[in-house]
Amino acid sequence: MTAPPEGAHAPRKPSSKEMVLRLVSHHGSVTRAQLMDLSGLPRTTVYDAVAALVDSGAITTAQAAGDGRGRGRPVERLSLNPGRAQFLGIEFTRRATRVALANDACQLMGVRGAEEPSTAGWQDRVRTAHRLARTLAGGSLGPGSVKGVGVGIGGPVAVRGVGGTGSVTGVGVGGTGAARPGPEVEVAHLVRERFAAPVRVERGYRLAALGEATWGAAAGEPDLLSVSLSREVGGGLIQAGALHRGPYATAGELGHVNVERENGRPCHCGGHGCLETVASSQAVLDRYHACGGLASDIADLAVAARNAEEAACRVLAETGRAVGGVLAALANTFAPAVIVIGGALTRTGTALMDPLKRELHELVVPTVRPHLSLRAATLGTTATACGAVALVAGAPAANPA
């Protein structure tokens, strides 16, 4: 198994066209000279990238007002083409809203986010998303310019966009397994009403896997497994280039794989001994405090681990082994080429990752081991929004299996 040191897998470097496109999106209207200053790219590279983007219709040129000079070539300002199809990805979390924008060539134009109070309602959150989207689109979203919106939310989701109107049917699955209406139907209705575009709602952790497969640590990989260790534990599976949802849209619930059959802690899903009761941020802190540790959050726990504090190292080693065991079982079953691991808990570094890698290496079958690469996630908090836009913009892995 190939497992680079923590953080050693560098994110894919954006192409010159991607850099230019994102800068034009971010600044709204810029000149070629400004692009050279902002990007640090050579003049020829910027001019070639601009020419390619103009030819493809992604950006437009116009002579700047007041720039008509008596001699020389008039100064042109570059803007996003408002008539070009645009796709949006939105992530709603407890305390933030994030929006990603891509064009119909699946080129990522940018990501913006805003903090939200946990008490904010869905209407307020959708208004925030619309404001962020307008900013990314250069100040306006022309009628019909948004061709699709992907939305990532927490909790199991079974939502399907229907037809060109973006009609949605959906069911959320409760902790006891009983079907009940979830928030996705309301969210889809509000987003569709605000953006006048078809909407697809998906589980946030699955979209994070899609984001990493499209623009992140596993860009271009057709078979991968991702896991996030944060306030919750979740993941996503992509096989043969397709995002796997399962018949009940519950695929990727890594947090509810049982790891403590005897005396397992209660889980909010109704079970006991789930991985989330061992490897979520709060579960780790609770076990650490029970051992006498004093660190108040994951950042302080990381410091304690770096200082070789016994309680921190012991609890993180236990956590790493538990996660490694689950990942090994999934690797043996699905044989992904890449496992991407991210989330707040990975900030604890080698105290968590070394035991995880050892357990994974020991338990993965020999035929899989040489072909498996363990990589650190690179998109961070933007992964779900990026995956949401990839879902509707035509990324290869966006077709659910």
XYZ file of N, CA and C in Angstrom, residues 133-383:
753
model
N -23.804 33.422 -4.921
C -23.771 33.021 -6.324
C -23.684 34.241 -7.237
N -24.429 35.294 -6.917
C -24.365 36.510 -7.726
C -22.960 37.099 -7.695
N -22.329 37.083 -6.540
C -20.964 37.602 -6.433
C -20.016 36.795 -7.309
N -20.126 35.471 -7.250
C -19.261 34.617 -8.060
C -19.493 34.833 -9.550
N -20.739 35.131 -9.914
C -21.083 35.305 -11.325
C -20.811 36.707 -11.829
N -20.106 37.510 -11.053
C -19.745 38.846 -11.496
C -20.796 39.896 -11.211
N -21.684 39.617 -10.278
C -22.648 40.625 -9.845
C -24.065 40.378 -10.277
N -24.298 39.427 -11.189
C -25.664 39.167 -11.625
C -25.795 37.741 -12.121
N -27.000 37.244 -12.062
C -27.334 35.947 -12.636
C -28.456 36.191 -13.631
N -28.112 36.179 -14.903
C -29.100 36.478 -15.924
C -30.177 35.415 -15.993
N -31.374 35.797 -16.462
C -32.465 34.828 -16.594
C -32.046 33.637 -17.439
N -32.238 32.468 -16.912
C -31.898 31.248 -17.638
C -30.427 30.895 -17.645
N -29.598 31.691 -16.983
C -28.160 31.417 -17.027
C -27.772 30.245 -16.142
N -28.524 29.988 -15.086
C -28.235 28.857 -14.208
C -28.942 27.624 -14.762
N -28.147 26.633 -15.154
C -28.694 25.440 -15.785
C -28.915 24.292 -14.811
N -28.360 24.385 -13.626
C -28.562 23.335 -12.639
C -27.927 23.722 -11.329
N -28.521 23.253 -10.230
C -28.002 23.541 -8.893
C -27.904 22.227 -8.124
N -26.720 21.906 -7.635
C -26.527 20.783 -6.728
C -26.490 21.288 -5.311
N -27.085 20.562 -4.392
C -27.165 20.993 -2.999
C -26.721 19.860 -2.090
N -25.815 20.161 -1.181
C -25.364 19.191 -0.203
C -25.869 19.550 1.176
N -26.529 18.591 1.839
C -27.001 18.787 3.199
C -26.602 17.587 4.039
N -26.731 17.722 5.353
C -26.405 16.630 6.255
C -27.545 15.642 6.353
N -27.220 14.429 6.828
C -28.238 13.410 7.026
C -28.486 12.603 5.780
N -28.996 11.385 5.920
C -29.317 10.569 4.753
C -30.335 11.269 3.869
N -30.133 11.184 2.565
C -30.995 11.881 1.607
C -31.407 10.911 0.517
N -32.669 10.951 0.156
C -33.144 10.194 -1.000
C -33.964 11.140 -1.844
N -33.286 11.911 -2.659
C -33.949 12.946 -3.439
C -33.581 12.767 -4.890
N -34.542 12.964 -5.787
C -34.287 12.793 -7.209
C -34.903 13.958 -7.962
N -34.074 14.672 -8.720
C -34.623 15.720 -9.577
C -35.368 15.083 -10.738
N -36.507 15.638 -11.107
C -37.328 15.058 -12.151
C -37.559 16.088 -13.236
N -37.143 15.783 -14.467
C -37.462 16.625 -15.611
C -36.788 17.971 -15.582
N -37.093 18.764 -16.579
C -36.449 20.053 -16.728
C -36.901 21.079 -15.725
N -38.029 20.837 -15.063
C -38.510 21.830 -14.107
C -37.840 21.698 -12.761
N -37.111 20.608 -12.565
C -36.441 20.421 -11.290
C -37.373 19.957 -10.200
N -38.515 19.354 -10.539
C -39.410 18.827 -9.524
C -38.687 17.793 -8.698
N -39.021 17.708 -7.420
C -38.259 16.862 -6.516
C -39.192 15.997 -5.692
N -38.837 14.749 -5.547
C -39.481 13.903 -4.556
C -38.399 13.408 -3.641
N -38.710 13.178 -2.368
C -37.646 12.754 -1.473
C -38.152 12.199 -0.170
N -37.266 11.454 0.484
C -37.559 10.897 1.790
C -36.299 10.946 2.610
N -36.409 11.369 3.858
C -35.292 11.288 4.777
C -35.479 10.065 5.655
N -34.402 9.389 6.014
C -34.502 8.194 6.831
C -34.087 8.527 8.243
N -34.953 8.291 9.187
C -34.678 8.616 10.579
C -33.762 7.606 11.223
N -33.329 7.900 12.444
C -32.384 7.041 13.141
C -32.917 5.653 13.409
N -34.230 5.500 13.528
C -34.789 4.182 13.800
C -35.016 3.385 12.536
N -34.782 3.994 11.371
C -35.015 3.330 10.111
C -36.396 3.606 9.543
N -37.246 4.319 10.284
C -38.577 4.636 9.783
C -38.503 5.791 8.807
N -39.249 5.703 7.713
C -39.248 6.773 6.724
C -40.015 7.970 7.250
N -39.476 9.136 7.052
C -40.156 10.360 7.453
C -39.703 11.477 6.530
N -40.507 12.509 6.367
C -40.086 13.613 5.507
C -38.828 14.269 6.054
N -37.887 14.574 5.180
C -36.673 15.262 5.578
C -36.677 16.690 5.069
N -35.643 17.461 5.390
C -35.592 18.857 4.964
C -35.316 19.031 3.483
N -34.883 17.954 2.814
C -34.445 18.102 1.433
C -35.559 18.561 0.497
N -36.805 18.176 0.771
C -37.904 18.582 -0.106
C -38.109 20.092 -0.019
N -38.118 20.620 1.203
C -38.269 22.072 1.376
C -37.081 22.811 0.775
N -35.877 22.306 1.029
C -34.676 22.955 0.509
C -34.706 22.986 -1.014
N -35.034 21.863 -1.619
C -35.075 21.793 -3.082
C -36.095 22.778 -3.652
N -37.258 22.870 -3.008
C -38.299 23.797 -3.482
C -37.815 25.241 -3.410
N -37.210 25.621 -2.286
C -36.754 27.002 -2.117
C -35.626 27.345 -3.081
N -34.696 26.416 -3.279
C -33.576 26.659 -4.200
C -34.087 26.757 -5.624
N -34.983 25.846 -6.016
C -35.521 25.876 -7.373
C -36.285 27.175 -7.627
N -37.041 27.623 -6.626
C -37.811 28.857 -6.761
C -36.895 30.068 -6.901
N -35.827 30.099 -6.120
C -34.909 31.246 -6.122
C -34.069 31.293 -7.392
N -33.572 30.137 -7.877
C -32.639 30.127 -9.008
C -33.294 29.759 -10.331
N -34.558 29.354 -10.293
C -35.292 28.994 -11.518
C -34.514 27.976 -12.342
N -34.081 26.900 -11.682
C -33.268 25.881 -12.348
C -33.543 24.524 -11.714
N -33.258 23.438 -12.446
C -33.382 22.103 -11.857
C -32.444 21.954 -10.658
N -32.885 21.181 -9.678
C -32.143 21.029 -8.426
C -31.944 19.550 -8.116
N -30.728 19.206 -7.666
C -30.453 17.865 -7.144
C -29.880 18.001 -5.748
N -30.482 17.308 -4.802
C -30.033 17.344 -3.414
C -29.351 16.018 -3.095
N -28.229 16.102 -2.383
C -27.445 14.902 -2.123
C -26.801 15.000 -0.742
N -26.433 13.858 -0.218
C -25.731 13.761 1.060
C -24.392 14.478 0.957
N -24.111 15.351 1.922
C -22.905 16.163 1.872
C -21.618 15.367 1.772
N -21.511 14.257 2.532
C -20.269 13.498 2.510
C -20.052 12.800 1.165
N -21.130 12.383 0.516
C -20.955 11.808 -0.820
C -20.455 12.865 -1.797
N -20.982 14.082 -1.664
C -20.544 15.150 -2.563
C -19.089 15.523 -2.299
N -18.649 15.438 -1.060
C -17.241 15.708 -0.767
C -16.341 14.724 -1.512
N -16.767 13.462 -1.584
C -16.007 12.469 -2.354
C -15.964 12.864 -3.821
N -17.093 13.324 -4.339
C -17.153 13.746 -5.740
C -16.269 14.966 -5.983
N -16.234 15.894 -5.024
C -15.361 17.052 -5.151
C -13.896 16.661 -5.203
N -13.489 15.756 -4.313
C -12.092 15.318 -4.299
C -11.756 14.534 -5.567
N -12.743 13.829 -6.138
C -12.505 13.063 -7.364
C -12.437 13.954 -8.588
N -13.031 15.139 -8.509
C -13.068 16.031 -9.668
C -11.943 17.050 -9.637
N -11.718 17.680 -8.482
C -10.727 18.755 -8.406
C -9.722 18.581 -7.266
N -9.838 17.538 -6.474
C -9.022 17.442 -5.273
C -7.960 16.367 -5.298
N -7.817 15.676 -4.166
C -6.716 14.737 -3.960
C -6.760 13.550 -4.896
N -7.953 13.209 -5.397
C -8.080 12.037 -6.265
C -8.595 12.426 -7.641
N -8.242 13.624 -8.103
C -8.725 14.104 -9.401
C -8.408 13.096 -10.503
N -9.444 12.692 -11.220
C -9.259 11.765 -12.327
C -9.287 10.299 -11.955
N -9.370 9.978 -10.653
C -9.396 8.579 -10.228
C -10.814 8.028 -10.349
N -11.006 6.899 -11.040
C -12.364 6.369 -11.218
C -12.878 5.552 -10.040
N -11.965 5.117 -9.155
C -12.366 4.271 -8.029
C -11.734 4.807 -6.749
N -12.550 5.331 -5.881
C -12.009 5.889 -4.638
C -13.024 5.812 -3.516
N -12.494 5.844 -2.317
C -13.285 5.895 -1.098
C -12.819 7.104 -0.320
N -13.751 7.911 0.171
C -13.353 9.047 0.997
C -13.995 8.933 2.362
N -13.319 9.456 3.372
C -13.849 9.471 4.731
C -13.511 10.804 5.367
N -14.448 11.343 6.118
C -14.238 12.592 6.844
C -14.466 12.342 8.323
N -13.501 12.771 9.131
C -13.563 12.604 10.584
C -13.701 13.986 11.209
N -14.919 14.390 11.479
C -15.180 15.710 12.051
C -16.243 15.586 13.120
N -17.169 16.536 13.159
C -18.261 16.470 14.139
C -19.071 15.206 13.913
N -19.181 14.789 12.668
C -19.747 13.500 12.300
C -18.698 12.729 11.520
N -18.950 11.449 11.328
C -18.085 10.609 10.503
C -18.903 10.163 9.300
N -18.407 10.468 8.116
C -19.128 10.086 6.905
C -18.163 9.843 5.773
N -18.700 9.394 4.657
C -17.824 9.112 3.527
C -18.591 8.978 2.236
N -17.871 8.636 1.203
C -18.463 8.455 -0.108
C -17.639 7.469 -0.912
N -18.302 6.781 -1.819
C -17.657 5.763 -2.636
C -17.924 6.055 -4.108
N -16.869 6.068 -4.896
C -16.994 6.216 -6.338
C -16.391 4.983 -6.986
N -17.191 4.311 -7.820
C -16.755 3.095 -8.490
C -16.954 3.238 -9.990
N -15.909 2.905 -10.738
C -15.950 3.001 -12.199
C -16.451 4.370 -12.645
N -16.035 5.406 -11.929
C -16.383 6.770 -12.290
C -17.779 7.207 -11.905
N -18.521 6.396 -11.133
C -19.892 6.750 -10.762
C -20.025 6.852 -9.249
N -20.709 7.887 -8.800
C -20.982 8.082 -7.383
C -21.990 7.036 -6.921
N -21.630 6.283 -5.899
C -22.485 5.199 -5.419
C -23.400 5.704 -4.305
N -24.717 5.549 -4.515
C -25.710 5.984 -3.533
C -26.411 4.810 -2.879
N -26.563 3.716 -3.606
C -27.308 2.577 -3.107
C -28.802 2.760 -3.342
N -29.585 1.675 -3.285
C -31.022 1.752 -3.581
C -31.807 2.600 -2.606
N -31.291 2.795 -1.389
C -31.991 3.602 -0.394
C -31.276 4.921 -0.118
N -30.298 5.246 -0.970
C -29.543 6.492 -0.864
C -28.863 6.648 0.488
N -28.401 5.542 1.046
C -27.715 5.590 2.338
C -26.263 5.151 2.234
N -25.753 4.907 1.032
C -24.353 4.501 0.879
C -23.432 5.598 1.392
N -22.356 5.197 2.031
C -21.398 6.164 2.566
C -21.544 6.432 4.043
N -22.454 5.705 4.711
C -22.641 5.928 6.142
C -21.555 5.194 6.940
N -20.312 5.586 6.699
C -19.191 4.938 7.384
C -19.274 5.110 8.890
N -19.868 6.209 9.316
C -19.957 6.477 10.752
C -20.793 5.470 11.499
N -21.578 4.666 10.767
C -22.467 3.725 11.440
C -22.083 2.268 11.198
N -20.811 2.073 10.817
C -20.234 0.741 10.838
C -19.900 0.403 12.292
N -20.313 -0.765 12.751
C -20.096 -1.134 14.150
C -18.634 -1.482 14.396
N -18.050 -0.898 15.436
C -16.651 -1.183 15.792
C -16.507 -1.631 17.241
N -17.581 -1.536 18.025
C -17.552 -1.962 19.433
C -18.812 -2.782 19.716
N -18.753 -4.044 19.401
C -19.936 -4.889 19.566
C -20.296 -5.051 21.036
N -19.294 -5.195 21.881
C -19.519 -5.332 23.322
C -19.351 -3.982 24.000
N -20.353 -3.599 24.780
C -20.301 -2.353 25.558
C -20.115 -1.117 24.678
N -20.671 -1.154 23.491
C -20.568 -0.002 22.598
C -21.380 1.176 23.103
N -20.886 2.367 22.826
C -21.572 3.579 23.261
C -22.831 3.801 22.412
N -23.875 4.389 22.992
C -25.084 4.676 22.211
C -24.784 5.684 21.107
N -25.432 5.476 19.961
C -25.270 6.381 18.820
C -26.617 7.017 18.504
N -26.584 8.211 17.934
C -27.835 8.912 17.610
C -28.658 8.180 16.563
N -28.048 7.220 15.850
C -28.793 6.453 14.854
C -29.690 5.413 15.498
N -29.524 5.190 16.800
C -30.295 4.180 17.512
C -29.500 2.932 17.814
N -28.307 2.819 17.225
C -27.462 1.670 17.472
C -26.464 1.915 18.596
N -25.532 0.990 18.725
C -24.477 1.086 19.739
C -23.143 0.716 19.095
N -22.083 1.387 19.530
C -20.754 1.023 19.084
C -20.409 1.404 17.666
N -21.128 2.377 17.099
C -20.814 2.838 15.736
C -19.468 3.558 15.703
N -18.849 3.597 14.527
C -17.570 4.299 14.380
C -17.693 5.756 14.822
N -18.841 6.367 14.585
C -19.025 7.763 14.973
C -18.934 7.953 16.483
N -19.270 6.931 17.271
C -19.160 7.037 18.730
C -17.718 6.905 19.196
N -16.833 6.584 18.262
C -15.409 6.419 18.575
C -14.559 7.480 17.894
N -14.909 7.849 16.657
C -14.003 8.657 15.839
C -14.521 10.042 15.498
N -15.706 10.442 15.952
C -16.119 11.831 15.751
C -15.325 12.726 16.698
N -15.247 14.002 16.376
C -14.445 14.927 17.180
C -14.861 14.909 18.642
N -16.172 14.992 18.889
C -16.634 15.047 20.272
C -16.401 13.740 21.005
N -16.588 12.610 20.295
C -16.351 11.316 20.935
C -14.893 11.171 21.358
N -13.993 11.633 20.511
C -12.567 11.568 20.845
C -12.259 12.453 22.050
N -12.798 13.669 22.046
C -12.571 14.568 23.177
C -13.162 14.003 24.465
N -14.338 13.389 24.374
C -14.958 12.817 25.579
C -14.084 11.713 26.167
N -13.560 10.829 25.321
C -12.698 9.756 25.830
C -11.397 10.315 26.377
N -10.889 11.332 25.733
C -9.661 11.981 26.200
C -9.872 12.629 27.574
N -10.991 13.327 27.744
C -11.279 13.955 29.049
C -11.478 12.900 30.133
N -12.070 11.759 29.759
C -12.257 10.677 30.733
C -10.927 10.110 31.207
N -9.880 10.304 30.381
C -8.530 9.861 30.762
C -7.765 10.942 31.523
N -8.433 12.053 31.826
C -7.784 13.122 32.573
C -7.183 14.216 31.725
N -7.387 14.172 30.412
C -6.834 15.204 29.543
C -7.521 16.540 29.720
N -6.806 17.620 29.447
C -7.331 18.963 29.691
C -7.583 19.766 28.417
N -7.155 19.294 27.269
C -7.348 20.052 26.026
C -8.849 20.246 25.775
N -9.211 21.461 25.363
C -10.631 21.791 25.230
C -11.197 21.543 23.837
N -10.345 21.457 22.824
C -10.830 21.243 21.461
C -9.788 20.460 20.672
N -10.095 20.191 19.401
C -9.204 19.364 18.588
C -7.857 20.044 18.365
N -7.859 21.376 18.205
C -6.589 22.078 18.011
C -5.676 21.892 19.221
N -6.242 22.022 20.426
C -5.441 21.818 21.644
C -5.035 20.355 21.798
N -5.922 19.446 21.381
C -5.580 18.022 21.441
C -4.404 17.717 20.513
N -4.366 18.362 19.361
C -3.246 18.171 18.441
C -1.934 18.626 19.082
N -1.989 19.748 19.802
C -0.794 20.238 20.499
C -0.364 19.237 21.561
N -1.344 18.734 22.320
C -1.024 17.747 23.362
C -0.388 16.504 22.759
N -0.882 16.072 21.609
C -0.314 14.895 20.948
C 1.108 15.162 20.478
N 1.336 16.352 19.929
C 2.700 16.695 19.492
C 3.664 16.755 20.660
N 3.136 17.085 21.838
C 3.962 17.121 23.048
C 4.046 15.764 23.726
N 3.540 14.734 23.039
C 3.614 13.342 23.514
C 2.876 13.136 24.831
N 1.781 13.877 25.052
C 0.968 13.655 26.243
C 0.361 12.254 26.165
N 0.474 11.483 27.235
C 0.079 10.082 27.211
C -1.397 9.897 26.864
N -2.278 10.659 27.503
C -3.714 10.489 27.271
C -4.065 10.797 25.821
N -3.512 11.871 25.283
C -3.807 12.254 23.899
C -3.331 11.183 22.938
N -2.107 10.714 23.123
C -1.550 9.715 22.204
C -2.313 8.395 22.291
N -2.717 8.012 23.501
C -3.427 6.742 23.648
C -4.797 6.787 22.970
N -5.550 7.848 23.221
C -6.897 7.961 22.653
C -6.831 8.070 21.126
N -5.893 8.844 20.608
C -5.775 8.996 19.157
C -5.308 7.703 18.498
N -4.458 6.952 19.174
C -4.022 5.668 18.629
C -5.197 4.696 18.555
N -6.036 4.668 19.600
C -7.226 3.818 19.582
C -8.150 4.206 18.429
N -8.309 5.509 18.264
C -9.177 6.008 17.194
C -8.620 5.630 15.827
N -7.332 5.835 15.636
C -6.700 5.505 14.361
C -6.851 4.029 14.020
N -6.691 3.160 15.003
C -6.838 1.724 14.744
C -8.281 1.384 14.360
N -9.238 2.018 15.026
C -10.646 1.750 14.702
C -10.967 2.182 13.275
N -10.532 3.383 12.909
C -10.786 3.873 11.556
C -10.041 3.011 10.529
N -8.807 2.682 10.821
C -8.025 1.851 9.908
C -8.663 0.501 9.667
N -9.244 -0.082 10.719
C -9.908 -1.372 10.567
C -11.118 -1.292 9.651
N -11.927 -0.221 9.798
C -13.097 -0.041 8.938
C -12.660 0.189 7.491
N -11.648 1.033 7.300
C -11.180 1.311 5.939
C -10.599 0.059 5.287
N -9.935 -0.767 6.071
C -9.386 -2.008 5.516
C -10.503 -2.938 5.052
N -11.554 -3.059 5.861
C -12.672 -3.919 5.475
C -13.322 -3.414 4.190
N -13.472 -2.108 4.068
C -14.069 -1.539 2.856
C -13.130 -1.671 1.665
N -11.829 -1.502 1.897
C -10.863 -1.659 0.807
C -10.852 -3.094 0.292
N -10.943 -4.063 1.208
C -10.986 -5.467 0.795
C -12.264 -5.783 0.021
N -13.341 -5.076 0.344
C -14.627 -5.340 -0.306
C -14.745 -4.655 -1.664
N -14.348 -3.368 -1.728
C -14.581 -2.578 -2.936
C -13.322 -2.310 -3.763
N -12.149 -2.559 -3.204
C -10.870 -2.402 -3.910
C -10.713 -1.041 -4.572
N -10.871 0.072 -3.826
C -10.628 1.382 -4.441
C -9.134 1.576 -4.674
N -8.806 2.369 -5.682
C -7.394 2.676 -5.924
C -6.876 3.685 -4.919
N -7.783 4.547 -4.427
C -7.394 5.640 -3.536
C -8.370 5.724 -2.369
N -7.825 5.948 -1.185
C -8.629 6.340 -0.027
C -8.227 7.763 0.324
N -9.205 8.657 0.349
C -8.961 10.053 0.716
C -9.503 10.270 2.118
N -8.689 10.802 2.993
C -9.110 11.006 4.372
C -8.953 12.479 4.746
N -9.985 13.032 5.340
C -9.960 14.438 5.729
C -10.788 14.665 6.975
N -11.051 15.926 7.263
C -11.827 16.270 8.446
C -10.965 16.840 9.555
N -11.624 17.474 10.515
C -10.919 18.195 11.578
C -9.979 17.304 12.376
N -10.356 16.039 12.574
C -9.546 15.172 13.430
C -8.182 14.875 12.824
N -8.049 14.959 11.505
C -6.761 14.673 10.875
C -5.708 15.715 11.240
N -6.148 16.840 11.813
C -5.185 17.851 12.248
C -4.324 17.369 13.407
N -4.712 16.261 14.021
C -3.897 15.721 15.117
C -2.663 15.009 14.596
N -2.549 14.852 13.280
C -1.309 14.409 12.656
C -0.954 12.954 12.880
N 0.324 12.714 13.097
C 0.844 11.346 13.124
C 0.298 10.535 14.293
N -0.105 11.167 15.385
C -0.647 10.423 16.519
C -1.894 9.642 16.110
N -2.649 10.175 15.182
C -3.822 9.489 14.632
C -3.453 8.675 13.394
N -2.695 9.288 12.479
C -2.501 8.699 11.162
C -1.551 7.502 11.166
N -0.524 7.507 11.988
C 0.404 6.369 11.984
C -0.286 5.077 12.428
N -1.039 5.079 13.548
C -1.770 3.849 13.896
C -2.805 3.468 12.842
N -3.454 4.461 12.239
C -4.433 4.185 11.186
C -3.762 3.485 10.005
N -2.620 4.013 9.565
C -1.921 3.422 8.426
C -1.430 2.009 8.740
N -0.937 1.802 9.970
C -0.455 0.468 10.337
C -1.604 -0.540 10.315
N -2.750 -0.148 10.876
C -3.899 -1.061 10.897
C -4.393 -1.336 9.482
N -4.443 -0.320 8.674
C -4.881 -0.481 7.289
C -3.939 -1.410 6.539
N -2.644 -1.192 6.693
C -1.644 -2.015 6.005
C -1.721 -3.466 6.456
N -1.929 -3.669 7.747
C -1.946 -5.031 8.283
C -3.181 -5.808 7.836
N -4.327 -5.122 7.727
C -5.584 -5.813 7.488
C -5.998 -5.884 6.020
N -5.416 -5.037 5.172
C -5.734 -5.104 3.745
C -5.095 -6.358 3.158
N -5.841 -7.075 2.319
C -5.315 -8.315 1.757
C -4.138 -8.009 0.836
N -3.173 -8.925 0.748
C -1.953 -8.665 -0.034
C -2.201 -8.298 -1.487
N -3.258 -8.817 -2.103
C -3.505 -8.502 -3.509
C -3.961 -7.056 -3.709
N -4.542 -6.450 -2.675
C -5.006 -5.067 -2.758
C -3.928 -4.087 -2.321
N -3.141 -4.498 -1.344
C -2.197 -3.605 -0.659
C -1.280 -2.817 -1.602
N -0.652 -3.426 -2.606
C 0.294 -2.649 -3.434
C -0.368 -1.568 -4.281
N -1.664 -1.695 -4.495
C -2.349 -0.796 -5.414
C -3.123 0.314 -4.694
N -3.118 0.291 -3.379
C -3.945 1.225 -2.612
C -3.133 2.436 -2.171
N -3.639 3.609 -2.466
C -2.979 4.863 -2.086
C -3.837 5.603 -1.068
N -3.239 5.961 0.057
C -3.916 6.744 1.086
C -3.481 8.196 0.943
N -4.443 9.100 0.739
C -4.114 10.500 0.481
C -4.881 11.426 1.419
N -4.234 12.523 1.761
C -4.901 13.555 2.552
C -5.817 14.377 1.660
N -7.038 14.642 2.127
C -7.968 15.486 1.376
C -7.363 16.863 1.177
N -7.665 17.496 0.047
C -7.044 18.787 -0.261
C -8.035 19.942 -0.383
N -9.320 19.651 -0.515
C -10.291 20.726 -0.725
C -10.819 21.331 0.573
N -10.560 20.683 1.692
C -10.973 21.239 2.982
C -12.469 21.466 3.053
N -12.859 22.630 3.576
C -14.274 22.922 3.778
C -15.027 23.205 2.480
N -14.321 23.309 1.358
C -15.004 23.570 0.080
C -15.377 22.283 -0.661
N -15.008 21.123 -0.132
C -15.173 19.868 -0.864
C -16.622 19.595 -1.235
